PDB file of C-alpha atoms in Angstrom:
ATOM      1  CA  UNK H   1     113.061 110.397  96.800  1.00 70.00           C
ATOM      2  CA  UNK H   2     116.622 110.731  95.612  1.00 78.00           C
ATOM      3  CA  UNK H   3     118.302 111.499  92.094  1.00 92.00           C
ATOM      4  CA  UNK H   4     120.166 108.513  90.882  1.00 96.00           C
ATOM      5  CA  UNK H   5     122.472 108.350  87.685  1.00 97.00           C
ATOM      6  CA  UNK H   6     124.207 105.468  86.464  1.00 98.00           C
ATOM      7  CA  UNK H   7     127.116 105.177  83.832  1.00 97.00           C
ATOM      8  CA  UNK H   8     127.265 104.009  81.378  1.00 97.00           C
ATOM      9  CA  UNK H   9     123.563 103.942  80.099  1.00 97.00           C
ATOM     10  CA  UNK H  10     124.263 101.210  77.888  1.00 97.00           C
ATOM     11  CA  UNK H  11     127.304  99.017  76.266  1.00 97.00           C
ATOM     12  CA  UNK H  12     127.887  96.463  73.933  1.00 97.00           C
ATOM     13  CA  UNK H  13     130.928  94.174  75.320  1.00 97.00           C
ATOM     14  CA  UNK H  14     133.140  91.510  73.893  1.00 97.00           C
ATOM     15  CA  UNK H  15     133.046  87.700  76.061  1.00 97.00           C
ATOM     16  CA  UNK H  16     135.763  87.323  78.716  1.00 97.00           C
ATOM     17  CA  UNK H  17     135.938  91.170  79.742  1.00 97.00           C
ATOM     18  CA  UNK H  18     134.443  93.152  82.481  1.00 98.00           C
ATOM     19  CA  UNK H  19     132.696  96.578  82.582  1.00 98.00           C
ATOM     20  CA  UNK H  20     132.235  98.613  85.967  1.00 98.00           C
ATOM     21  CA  UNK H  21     128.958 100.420  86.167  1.00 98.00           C
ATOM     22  CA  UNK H  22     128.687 103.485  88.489  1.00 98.00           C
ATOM     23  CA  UNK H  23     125.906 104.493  90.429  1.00 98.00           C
ATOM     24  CA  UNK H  24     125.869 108.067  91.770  1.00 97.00           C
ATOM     25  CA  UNK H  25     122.923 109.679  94.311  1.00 96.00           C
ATOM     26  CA  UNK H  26     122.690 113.304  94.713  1.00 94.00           C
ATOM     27  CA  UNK H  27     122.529 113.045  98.346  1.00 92.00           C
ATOM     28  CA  UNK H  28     123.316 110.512 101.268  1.00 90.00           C
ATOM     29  CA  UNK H  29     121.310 107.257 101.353  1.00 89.00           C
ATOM     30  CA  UNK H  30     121.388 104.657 103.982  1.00 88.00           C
ATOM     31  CA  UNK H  31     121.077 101.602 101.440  1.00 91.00           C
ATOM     32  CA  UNK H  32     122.015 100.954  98.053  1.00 95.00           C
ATOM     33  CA  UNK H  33     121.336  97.924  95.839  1.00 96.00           C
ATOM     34  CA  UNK H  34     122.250  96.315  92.667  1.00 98.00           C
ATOM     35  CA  UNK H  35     119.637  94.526  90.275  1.00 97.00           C
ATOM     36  CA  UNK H  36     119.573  92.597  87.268  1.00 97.00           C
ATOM     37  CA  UNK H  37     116.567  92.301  84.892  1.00 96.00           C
ATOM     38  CA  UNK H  38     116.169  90.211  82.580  1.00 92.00           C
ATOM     39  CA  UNK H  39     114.326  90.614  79.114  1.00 86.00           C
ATOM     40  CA  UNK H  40     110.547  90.143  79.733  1.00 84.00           C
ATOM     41  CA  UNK H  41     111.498  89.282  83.750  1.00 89.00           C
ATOM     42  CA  UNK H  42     111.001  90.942  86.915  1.00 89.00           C
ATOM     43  CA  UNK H  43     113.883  92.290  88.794  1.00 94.00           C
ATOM     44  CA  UNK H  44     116.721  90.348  90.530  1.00 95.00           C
ATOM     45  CA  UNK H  45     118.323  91.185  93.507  1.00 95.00           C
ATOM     46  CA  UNK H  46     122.268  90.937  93.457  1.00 96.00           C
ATOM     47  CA  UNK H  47     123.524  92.362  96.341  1.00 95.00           C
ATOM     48  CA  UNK H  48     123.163  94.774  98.757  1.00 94.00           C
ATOM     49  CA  UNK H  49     126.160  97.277  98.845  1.00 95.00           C
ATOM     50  CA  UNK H  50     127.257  98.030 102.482  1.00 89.00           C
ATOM     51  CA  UNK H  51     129.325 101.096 102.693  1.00 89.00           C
ATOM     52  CA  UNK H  52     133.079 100.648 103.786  1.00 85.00           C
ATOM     53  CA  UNK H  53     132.145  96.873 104.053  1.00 87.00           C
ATOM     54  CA  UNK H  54     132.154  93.806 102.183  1.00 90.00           C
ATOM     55  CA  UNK H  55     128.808  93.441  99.753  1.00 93.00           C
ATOM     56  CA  UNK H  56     125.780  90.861 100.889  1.00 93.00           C
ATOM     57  CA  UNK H  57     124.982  88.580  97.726  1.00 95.00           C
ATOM     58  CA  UNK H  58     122.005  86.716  97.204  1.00 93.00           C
ATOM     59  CA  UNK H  59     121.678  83.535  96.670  1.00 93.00           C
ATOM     60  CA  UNK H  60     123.357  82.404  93.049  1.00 95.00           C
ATOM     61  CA  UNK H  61     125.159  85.950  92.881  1.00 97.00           C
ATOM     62  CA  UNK H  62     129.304  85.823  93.797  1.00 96.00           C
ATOM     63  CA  UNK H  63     131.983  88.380  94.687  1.00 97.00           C
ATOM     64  CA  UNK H  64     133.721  86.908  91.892  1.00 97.00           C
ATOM     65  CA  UNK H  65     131.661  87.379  89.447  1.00 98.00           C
ATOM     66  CA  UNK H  66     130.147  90.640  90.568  1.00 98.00           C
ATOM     67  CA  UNK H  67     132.292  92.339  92.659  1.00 97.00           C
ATOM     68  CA  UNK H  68     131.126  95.752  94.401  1.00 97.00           C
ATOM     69  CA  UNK H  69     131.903  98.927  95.840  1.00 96.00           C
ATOM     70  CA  UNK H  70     130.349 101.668  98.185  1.00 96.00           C
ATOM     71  CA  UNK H  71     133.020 103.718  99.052  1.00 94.00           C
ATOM     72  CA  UNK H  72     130.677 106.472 100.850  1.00 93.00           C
ATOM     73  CA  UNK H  73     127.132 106.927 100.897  1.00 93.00           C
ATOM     74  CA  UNK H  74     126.084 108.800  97.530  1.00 95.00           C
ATOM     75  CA  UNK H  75     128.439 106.222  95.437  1.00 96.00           C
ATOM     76  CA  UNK H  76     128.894 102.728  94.733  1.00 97.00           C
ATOM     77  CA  UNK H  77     129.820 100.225  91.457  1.00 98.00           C
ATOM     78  CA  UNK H  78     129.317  96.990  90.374  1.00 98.00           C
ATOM     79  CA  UNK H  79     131.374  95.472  88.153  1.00 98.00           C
ATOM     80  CA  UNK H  80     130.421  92.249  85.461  1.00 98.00           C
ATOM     81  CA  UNK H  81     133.430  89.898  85.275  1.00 98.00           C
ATOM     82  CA  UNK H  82     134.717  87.911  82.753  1.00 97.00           C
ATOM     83  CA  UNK H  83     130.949  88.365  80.941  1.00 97.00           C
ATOM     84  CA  UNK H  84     129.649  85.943  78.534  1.00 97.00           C
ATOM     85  CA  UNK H  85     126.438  86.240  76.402  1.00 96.00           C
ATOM     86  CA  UNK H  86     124.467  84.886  79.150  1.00 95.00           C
ATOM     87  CA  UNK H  87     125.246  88.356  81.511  1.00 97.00           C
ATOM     88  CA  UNK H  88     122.992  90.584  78.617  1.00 97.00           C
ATOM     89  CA  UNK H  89     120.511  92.421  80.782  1.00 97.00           C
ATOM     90  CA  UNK H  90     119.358  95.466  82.347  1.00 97.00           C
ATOM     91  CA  UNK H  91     121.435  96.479  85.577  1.00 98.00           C
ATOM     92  CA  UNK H  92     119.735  98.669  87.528  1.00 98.00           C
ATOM     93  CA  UNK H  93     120.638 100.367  90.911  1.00 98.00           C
ATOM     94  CA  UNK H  94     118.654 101.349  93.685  1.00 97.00           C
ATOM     95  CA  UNK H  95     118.802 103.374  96.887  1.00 95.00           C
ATOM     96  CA  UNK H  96     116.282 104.258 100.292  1.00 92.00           C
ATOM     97  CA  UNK H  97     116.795 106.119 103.070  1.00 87.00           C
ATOM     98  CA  UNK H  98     114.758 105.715 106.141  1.00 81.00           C
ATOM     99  CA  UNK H  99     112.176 103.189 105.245  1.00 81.00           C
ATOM    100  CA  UNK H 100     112.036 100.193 102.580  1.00 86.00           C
ATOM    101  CA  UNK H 101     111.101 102.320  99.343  1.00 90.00           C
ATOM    102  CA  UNK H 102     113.544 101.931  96.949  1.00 94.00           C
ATOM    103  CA  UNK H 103     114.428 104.606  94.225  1.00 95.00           C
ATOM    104  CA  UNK H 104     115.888 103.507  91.142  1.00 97.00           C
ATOM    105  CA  UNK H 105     118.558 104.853  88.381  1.00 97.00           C
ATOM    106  CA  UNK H 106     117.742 104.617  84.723  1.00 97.00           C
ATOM    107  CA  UNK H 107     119.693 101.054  84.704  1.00 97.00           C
ATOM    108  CA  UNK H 108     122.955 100.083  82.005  1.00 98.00           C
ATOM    109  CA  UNK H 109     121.685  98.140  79.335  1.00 97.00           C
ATOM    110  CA  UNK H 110     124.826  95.550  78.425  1.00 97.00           C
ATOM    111  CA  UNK H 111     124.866  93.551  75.962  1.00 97.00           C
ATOM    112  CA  UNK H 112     127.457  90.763  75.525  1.00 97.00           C
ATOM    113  CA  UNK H 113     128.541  89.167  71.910  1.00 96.00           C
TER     114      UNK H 113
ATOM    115  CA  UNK C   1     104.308  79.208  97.738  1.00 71.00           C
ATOM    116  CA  UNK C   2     106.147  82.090  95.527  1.00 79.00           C
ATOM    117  CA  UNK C   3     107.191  84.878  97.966  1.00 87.00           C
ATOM    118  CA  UNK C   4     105.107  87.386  95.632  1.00 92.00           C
ATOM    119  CA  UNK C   5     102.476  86.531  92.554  1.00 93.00           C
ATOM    120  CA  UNK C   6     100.615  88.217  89.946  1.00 93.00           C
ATOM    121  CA  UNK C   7      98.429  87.879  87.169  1.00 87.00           C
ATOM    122  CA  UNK C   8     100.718  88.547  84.070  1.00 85.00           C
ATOM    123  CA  UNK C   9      98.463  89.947  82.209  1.00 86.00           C
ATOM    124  CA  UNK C  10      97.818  91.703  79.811  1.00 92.00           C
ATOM    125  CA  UNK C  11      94.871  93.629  80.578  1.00 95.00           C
ATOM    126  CA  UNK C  12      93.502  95.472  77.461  1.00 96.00           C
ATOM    127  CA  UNK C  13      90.930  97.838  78.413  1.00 97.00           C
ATOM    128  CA  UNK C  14      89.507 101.031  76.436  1.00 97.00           C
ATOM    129  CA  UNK C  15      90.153 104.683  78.297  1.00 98.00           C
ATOM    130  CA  UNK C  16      88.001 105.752  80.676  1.00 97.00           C
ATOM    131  CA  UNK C  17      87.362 101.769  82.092  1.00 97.00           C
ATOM    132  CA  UNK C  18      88.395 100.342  85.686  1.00 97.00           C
ATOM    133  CA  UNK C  19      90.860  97.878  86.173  1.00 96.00           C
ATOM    134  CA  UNK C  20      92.052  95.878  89.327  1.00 95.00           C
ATOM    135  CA  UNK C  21      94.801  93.825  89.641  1.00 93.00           C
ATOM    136  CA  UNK C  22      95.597  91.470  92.378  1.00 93.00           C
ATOM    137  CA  UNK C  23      99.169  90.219  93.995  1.00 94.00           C
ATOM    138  CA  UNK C  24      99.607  87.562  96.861  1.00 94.00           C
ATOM    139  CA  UNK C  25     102.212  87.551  98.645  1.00 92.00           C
ATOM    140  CA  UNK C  26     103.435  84.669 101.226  1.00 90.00           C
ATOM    141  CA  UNK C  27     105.347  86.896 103.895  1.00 85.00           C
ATOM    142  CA  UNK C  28     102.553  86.800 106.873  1.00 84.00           C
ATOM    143  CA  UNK C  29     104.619  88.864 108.673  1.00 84.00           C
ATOM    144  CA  UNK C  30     104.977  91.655 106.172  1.00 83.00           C
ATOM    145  CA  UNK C  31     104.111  95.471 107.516  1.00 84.00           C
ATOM    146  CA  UNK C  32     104.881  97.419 104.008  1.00 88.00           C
ATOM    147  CA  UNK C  33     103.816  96.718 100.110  1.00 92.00           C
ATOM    148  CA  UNK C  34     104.118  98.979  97.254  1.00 94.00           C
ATOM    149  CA  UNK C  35     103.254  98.934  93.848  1.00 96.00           C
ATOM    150  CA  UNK C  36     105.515 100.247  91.353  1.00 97.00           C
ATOM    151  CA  UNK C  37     105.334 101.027  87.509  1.00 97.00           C
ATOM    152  CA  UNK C  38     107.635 100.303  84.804  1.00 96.00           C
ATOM    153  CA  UNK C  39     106.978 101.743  81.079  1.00 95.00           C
ATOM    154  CA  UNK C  40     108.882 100.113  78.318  1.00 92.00           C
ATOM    155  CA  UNK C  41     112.813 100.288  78.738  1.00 90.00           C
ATOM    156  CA  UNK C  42     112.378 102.279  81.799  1.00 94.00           C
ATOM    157  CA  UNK C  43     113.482 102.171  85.604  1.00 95.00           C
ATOM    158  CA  UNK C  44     110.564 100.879  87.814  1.00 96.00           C
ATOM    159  CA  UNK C  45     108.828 104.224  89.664  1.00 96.00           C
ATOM    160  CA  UNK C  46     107.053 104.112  93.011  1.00 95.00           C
ATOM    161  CA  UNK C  47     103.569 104.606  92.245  1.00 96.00           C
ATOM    162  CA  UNK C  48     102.065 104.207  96.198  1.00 94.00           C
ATOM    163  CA  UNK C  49     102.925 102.887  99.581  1.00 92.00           C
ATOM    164  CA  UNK C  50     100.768 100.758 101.889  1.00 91.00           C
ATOM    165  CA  UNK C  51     101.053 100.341 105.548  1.00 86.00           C
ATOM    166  CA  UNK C  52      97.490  99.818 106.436  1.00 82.00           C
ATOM    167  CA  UNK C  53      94.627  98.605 104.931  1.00 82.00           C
ATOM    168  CA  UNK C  54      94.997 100.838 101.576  1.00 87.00           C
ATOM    169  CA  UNK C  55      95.739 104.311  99.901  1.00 90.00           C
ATOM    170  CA  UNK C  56      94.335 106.447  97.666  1.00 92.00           C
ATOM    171  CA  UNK C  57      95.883 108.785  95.600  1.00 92.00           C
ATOM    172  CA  UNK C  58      93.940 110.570  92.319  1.00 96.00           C
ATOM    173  CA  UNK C  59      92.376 107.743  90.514  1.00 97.00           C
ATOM    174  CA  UNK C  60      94.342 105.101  92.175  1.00 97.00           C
ATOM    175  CA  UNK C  61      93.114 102.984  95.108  1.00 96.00           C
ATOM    176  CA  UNK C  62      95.802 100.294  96.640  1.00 95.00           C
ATOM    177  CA  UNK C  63      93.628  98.045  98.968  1.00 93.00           C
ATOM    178  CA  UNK C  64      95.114  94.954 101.404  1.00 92.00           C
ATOM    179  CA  UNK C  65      94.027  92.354 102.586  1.00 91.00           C
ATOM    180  CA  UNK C  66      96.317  91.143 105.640  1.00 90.00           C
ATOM    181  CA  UNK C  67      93.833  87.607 106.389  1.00 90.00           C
ATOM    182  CA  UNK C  68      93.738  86.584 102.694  1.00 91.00           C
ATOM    183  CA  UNK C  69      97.659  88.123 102.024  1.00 92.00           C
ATOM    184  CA  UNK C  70      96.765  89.761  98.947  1.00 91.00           C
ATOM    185  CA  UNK C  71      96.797  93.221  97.969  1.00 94.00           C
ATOM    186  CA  UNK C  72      94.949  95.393  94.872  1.00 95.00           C
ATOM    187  CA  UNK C  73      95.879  97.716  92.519  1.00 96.00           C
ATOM    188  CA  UNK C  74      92.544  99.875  90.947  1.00 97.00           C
ATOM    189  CA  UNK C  75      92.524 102.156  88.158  1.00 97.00           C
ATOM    190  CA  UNK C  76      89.708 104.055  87.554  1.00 98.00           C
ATOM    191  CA  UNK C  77      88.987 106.270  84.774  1.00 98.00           C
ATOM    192  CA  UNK C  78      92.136 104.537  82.442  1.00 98.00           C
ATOM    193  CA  UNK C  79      94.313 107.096  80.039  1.00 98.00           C
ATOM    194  CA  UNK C  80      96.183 106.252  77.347  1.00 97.00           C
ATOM    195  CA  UNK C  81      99.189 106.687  79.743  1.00 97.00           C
ATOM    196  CA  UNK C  82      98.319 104.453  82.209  1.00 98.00           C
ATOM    197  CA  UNK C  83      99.590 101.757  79.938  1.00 97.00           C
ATOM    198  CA  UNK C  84     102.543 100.165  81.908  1.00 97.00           C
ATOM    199  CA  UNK C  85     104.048  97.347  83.445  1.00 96.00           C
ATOM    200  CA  UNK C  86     102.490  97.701  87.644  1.00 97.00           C
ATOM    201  CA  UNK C  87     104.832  95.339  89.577  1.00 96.00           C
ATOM    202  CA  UNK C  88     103.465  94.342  92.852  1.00 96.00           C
ATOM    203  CA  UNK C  89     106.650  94.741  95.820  1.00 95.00           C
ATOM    204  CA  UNK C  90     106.736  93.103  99.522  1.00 92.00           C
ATOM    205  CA  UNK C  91     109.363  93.424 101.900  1.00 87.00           C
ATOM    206  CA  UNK C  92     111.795  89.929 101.679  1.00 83.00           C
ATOM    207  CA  UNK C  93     111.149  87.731 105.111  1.00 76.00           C
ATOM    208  CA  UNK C  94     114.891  87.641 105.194  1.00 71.00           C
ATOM    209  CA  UNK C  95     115.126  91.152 105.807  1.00 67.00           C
ATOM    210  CA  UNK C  96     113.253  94.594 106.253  1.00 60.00           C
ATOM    211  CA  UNK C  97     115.276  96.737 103.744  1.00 78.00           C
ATOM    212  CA  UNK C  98     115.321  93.775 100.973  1.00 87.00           C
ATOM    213  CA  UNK C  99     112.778  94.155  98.509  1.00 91.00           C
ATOM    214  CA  UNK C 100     110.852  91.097  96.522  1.00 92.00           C
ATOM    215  CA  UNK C 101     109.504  91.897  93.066  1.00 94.00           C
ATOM    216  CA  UNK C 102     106.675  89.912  91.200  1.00 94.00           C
ATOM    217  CA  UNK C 103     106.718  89.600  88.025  1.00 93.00           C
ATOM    218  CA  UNK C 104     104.640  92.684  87.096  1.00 94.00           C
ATOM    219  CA  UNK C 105     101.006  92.762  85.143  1.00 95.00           C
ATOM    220  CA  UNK C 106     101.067  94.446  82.177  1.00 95.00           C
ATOM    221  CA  UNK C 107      98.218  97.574  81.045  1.00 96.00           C
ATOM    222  CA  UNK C 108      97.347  98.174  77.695  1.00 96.00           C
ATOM    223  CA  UNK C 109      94.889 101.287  77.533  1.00 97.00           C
ATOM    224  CA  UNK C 110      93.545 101.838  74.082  1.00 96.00           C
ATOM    225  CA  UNK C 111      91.458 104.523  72.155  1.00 95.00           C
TER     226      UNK C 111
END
């Protein structure tokens, strides 16, 4: 498995602005990932951050709105834009190596007013 | 069909009993399923692996079913800290590394 940390662990953000949330590994992973979960939901997958390339969305997820980075292969961000109360939620990142199994960081908790 | 489904839940059971839950899944082609747990304000934790017909590990027993497309989760001998959310995860048919979550059944072991 790998140690993931995320920043911050949680905020509490005013509508209209953005926060970036960083995801760190302690060593080099060939995938990372960005979720959302909902209260009382499963997990959503956002994206899949590609390293020195472009993200992949999923379906009803936009660069716009959640743009990412993965500058190298320990680090990435993801950033809420323009939030609104609808974007409270868990945000969790993920990573693997080799096979499919995913690791996950203790998540940011946001919460938007 | 829903890519992955579970029974919500919850199960209430008392320690020491055996519980089993179930998860379908629609991907025929799927190779890999896991089951993960999630406590309460937590990140979800890999609990096992399966790439062939089950796993065992302690008092857990993953089993799957490839004809019927369903795999199990069993819990024997329930503690107190078994009490989770167990979220049942196939590989997406649009891609290997991509990950579909159900919505997780939910364990409540009591006293």
């Amino acid at each position: 498995s790998a140690v993931i940390s995320q920043k911050p662990s949680r905020d509490i953000c005013q509508r209209g602005t953005s926060l970036t949330i960083q995801c760190q590994v302690d060593s080099q992973v060939t995938m990372m990932f960005w979720y959302r979960q909902q209260p009382g939901q499963s997990l959503t997958l956002i994206a899949t951050a590609n390293q020195g390339s472009e993200a992949t969305y999923e379906s009803g997820f936009v660069i716009d709105k959640f743009p990412i980075s993965r500058p190298n292969l320990t680090f990435s961000t993801l950033t809420v834009s323009n939030m609104s109360p609808e974007d409270s939620s868990i945000y969790l990142c993920s990573a693997s190596r080799q096979g499919p199994e995913q690791f996950f960081g203790p998540g940011t908790r946001l919460t938007v007013l | 069909r829903k890519e992955v489904e579970q029974d919500p839940g919850p199960f209430n059971v008392p320690e020491g009993a055996t519980v089993a839950f179930n998860c379908t899944y629609s991907n025929s082609a799927s190779q890999s399923f896991f089951w993960y747990r999630q406590d309460c304000r937590k990140e979800p934790k890999l609990l096992m692996s399966v790439y062939s017909s089950g796993n065992e590990d302690g008092r857990f027993t993953a089993q799957l079913n490839r004809a019927s497309q369903y795999i199990s989760l069993l819990i024997r001998d329930s503690k107190l800290s078994d009490s989770a959310t167990y979220l049942c995860v196939v590989p997406s048919s649009g891609g290997y590394n991509k990950l579909i979550f159900g919505a997780g059944t939910r364990l409540a072991v009591h006293p």
